[in-house]
């Protein structure tokens, strides 16, 4: 859907959609979601967005790490 909107001239934002890696060059931004390789550095478009994202929220990962036994029963 975002591809059609982007091609029609709309500015779009795509965030954390499962299996959206590798990202597409669109009119806007795209941050891949589930099934992105953990060490991937090309998980977003445009690439310049990485510095802003890290500055604002720190390291971004679309998956959570496994919980330790101490926190297994707690809600997020």
C-alpha positions as protocol buffer text, in pm:
chain_id: "A"
residue {
  index: 1
  type: UNK
  ca { x: 0 y: 0 z: 0 }
}
residue {
  index: 2
  type: UNK
  ca { x: 279 y: 244 z: 90 }
}
residue {
  index: 3
  type: UNK
  ca { x: 439 y: 185 z: -250 }
}
residue {
  index: 4
  type: UNK
  ca { x: 119 y: 289 z: -432 }
}
residue {
  index: 5
  type: UNK
  ca { x: 80 y: 599 z: -217 }
}
residue {
  index: 6
  type: UNK
  ca { x: 446 y: 693 z: -256 }
}
residue {
  index: 7
  type: UNK
  ca { x: 429 y: 645 z: -633 }
}
residue {
  index: 8
  type: UNK
  ca { x: 119 y: 867 z: -640 }
}
residue {
  index: 9
  type: UNK
  ca { x: 319 y: 1148 z: -477 }
}
residue {
  index: 10
  type: UNK
  ca { x: 207 y: 1107 z: -116 }
}
residue {
  index: 11
  type: UNK
  ca { x: 464 y: 1127 z: 162 }
}
residue {
  index: 12
  type: UNK
  ca { x: 439 y: 807 z: 367 }
}
residue {
  index: 13
  type: UNK
  ca { x: 577 y: 671 z: 693 }
}
residue {
  index: 14
  type: UNK
  ca { x: 613 y: 297 z: 744 }
}
residue {
  index: 15
  type: UNK
  ca { x: 716 y: 172 z: 1088 }
}
residue {
  index: 16
  type: UNK
  ca { x: 773 y: -180 z: 1218 }
}
residue {
  index: 17
  type: UNK
  ca { x: 571 y: -376 z: 960 }
}
residue {
  index: 18
  type: UNK
  ca { x: 657 y: -750 z: 983 }
}
residue {
  index: 19
  type: UNK
  ca { x: 882 y: -880 z: 705 }
}
residue {
  index: 20
  type: UNK
  ca { x: 940 y: -534 z: 556 }
}
residue {
  index: 21
  type: UNK
  ca { x: 1316 y: -589 z: 530 }
}
residue {
  index: 22
  type: UNK
  ca { x: 1489 y: -490 z: 313 }
}
residue {
  index: 23
  type: UNK
  ca { x: 1337 y: -144 z: 316 }
}
residue {
  index: 24
  type: UNK
  ca { x: 1223 y: 32 z: 0 }
}
residue {
  index: 25
  type: UNK
  ca { x: 1316 y: 378 z: -123 }
}
residue {
  index: 26
  type: UNK
  ca { x: 989 y: 565 z: -81 }
}
residue {
  index: 27
  type: UNK
  ca { x: 869 y: 923 z: -61 }
}
residue {
  index: 28
  type: UNK
  ca { x: 899 y: 946 z: 317 }
}
residue {
  index: 29
  type: UNK
  ca { x: 1053 y: 708 z: 566 }
}
residue {
  index: 30
  type: UNK
  ca { x: 1054 y: 335 z: 631 }
}
residue {
  index: 31
  type: UNK
  ca { x: 1180 y: 145 z: 935 }
}
residue {
  index: 32
  type: UNK
  ca { x: 1164 y: -232 z: 896 }
}
residue {
  index: 33
  type: UNK
  ca { x: 1005 y: -462 z: 1149 }
}
residue {
  index: 34
  type: UNK
  ca { x: 1000 y: -825 z: 1255 }
}
residue {
  index: 35
  type: UNK
  ca { x: 1239 y: -1058 z: 1067 }
}
residue {
  index: 36
  type: UNK
  ca { x: 1498 y: -785 z: 1017 }
}
residue {
  index: 37
  type: UNK
  ca { x: 1843 y: -933 z: 1082 }
}
residue {
  index: 38
  type: UNK
  ca { x: 1947 y: -820 z: 1430 }
}
residue {
  index: 39
  type: UNK
  ca { x: 2281 y: -672 z: 1322 }
}
residue {
  index: 40
  type: UNK
  ca { x: 2144 y: -509 z: 1005 }
}
residue {
  index: 41
  type: UNK
  ca { x: 2242 y: -147 z: 957 }
}
residue {
  index: 42
  type: UNK
  ca { x: 2026 y: -93 z: 648 }
}
residue {
  index: 43
  type: UNK
  ca { x: 1694 y: -134 z: 832 }
}
residue {
  index: 44
  type: UNK
  ca { x: 1566 y: 215 z: 752 }
}
residue {
  index: 45
  type: UNK
  ca { x: 1521 y: 464 z: 473 }
}
residue {
  index: 46
  type: UNK
  ca { x: 1650 y: 726 z: 429 }
}
residue {
  index: 47
  type: UNK
  ca { x: 1978 y: 617 z: 589 }
}
residue {
  index: 48
  type: UNK
  ca { x: 2029 y: 963 z: 745 }
}
residue {
  index: 49
  type: UNK
  ca { x: 1735 y: 885 z: 972 }
}
residue {
  index: 50
  type: UNK
  ca { x: 1957 y: 648 z: 1176 }
}
residue {
  index: 51
  type: UNK
  ca { x: 2145 y: 932 z: 1346 }
}
residue {
  index: 52
  type: UNK
  ca { x: 1824 y: 1116 z: 1439 }
}
residue {
  index: 53
  type: UNK
  ca { x: 1659 y: 798 z: 1566 }
}
residue {
  index: 54
  type: UNK
  ca { x: 1960 y: 711 z: 1783 }
}
residue {
  index: 55
  type: UNK
  ca { x: 1983 y: 1066 z: 1916 }
}
residue {
  index: 56
  type: UNK
  ca { x: 1613 y: 1075 z: 2011 }
}
residue {
  index: 57
  type: UNK
  ca { x: 1550 y: 724 z: 2148 }
}
residue {
  index: 58
  type: UNK
  ca { x: 1881 y: 538 z: 2154 }
}
residue {
  index: 59
  type: UNK
  ca { x: 1952 y: 213 z: 1978 }
}
residue {
  index: 60
  type: UNK
  ca { x: 1642 y: 94 z: 1793 }
}
residue {
  index: 61
  type: UNK
  ca { x: 1561 y: -273 z: 1747 }
}
residue {
  index: 62
  type: UNK
  ca { x: 1227 y: -406 z: 1632 }
}
residue {
  index: 63
  type: UNK
  ca { x: 1256 y: -718 z: 1847 }
}
residue {
  index: 64
  type: UNK
  ca { x: 1281 y: -765 z: 2219 }
}
residue {
  index: 65
  type: UNK
  ca { x: 1556 y: -969 z: 2370 }
}
residue {
  index: 66
  type: UNK
  ca { x: 1467 y: -1282 z: 2561 }
}
residue {
  index: 67
  type: UNK
  ca { x: 1368 y: -1218 z: 2918 }
}
residue {
  index: 68
  type: UNK
  ca { x: 1569 y: -1344 z: 3205 }
}
residue {
  index: 69
  type: UNK
  ca { x: 1402 y: -1592 z: 3445 }
}
residue {
  index: 70
  type: UNK
  ca { x: 1371 y: -1306 z: 3697 }
}
residue {
  index: 71
  type: UNK
  ca { x: 1146 y: -1100 z: 3468 }
}
residue {
  index: 72
  type: UNK
  ca { x: 964 y: -1380 z: 3282 }
}
residue {
  index: 73
  type: UNK
  ca { x: 635 y: -1331 z: 3467 }
}
residue {
  index: 74
  type: UNK
  ca { x: 624 y: -951 z: 3448 }
}
residue {
  index: 75
  type: UNK
  ca { x: 427 y: -751 z: 3195 }
}
residue {
  index: 76
  type: UNK
  ca { x: 614 y: -502 z: 2974 }
}
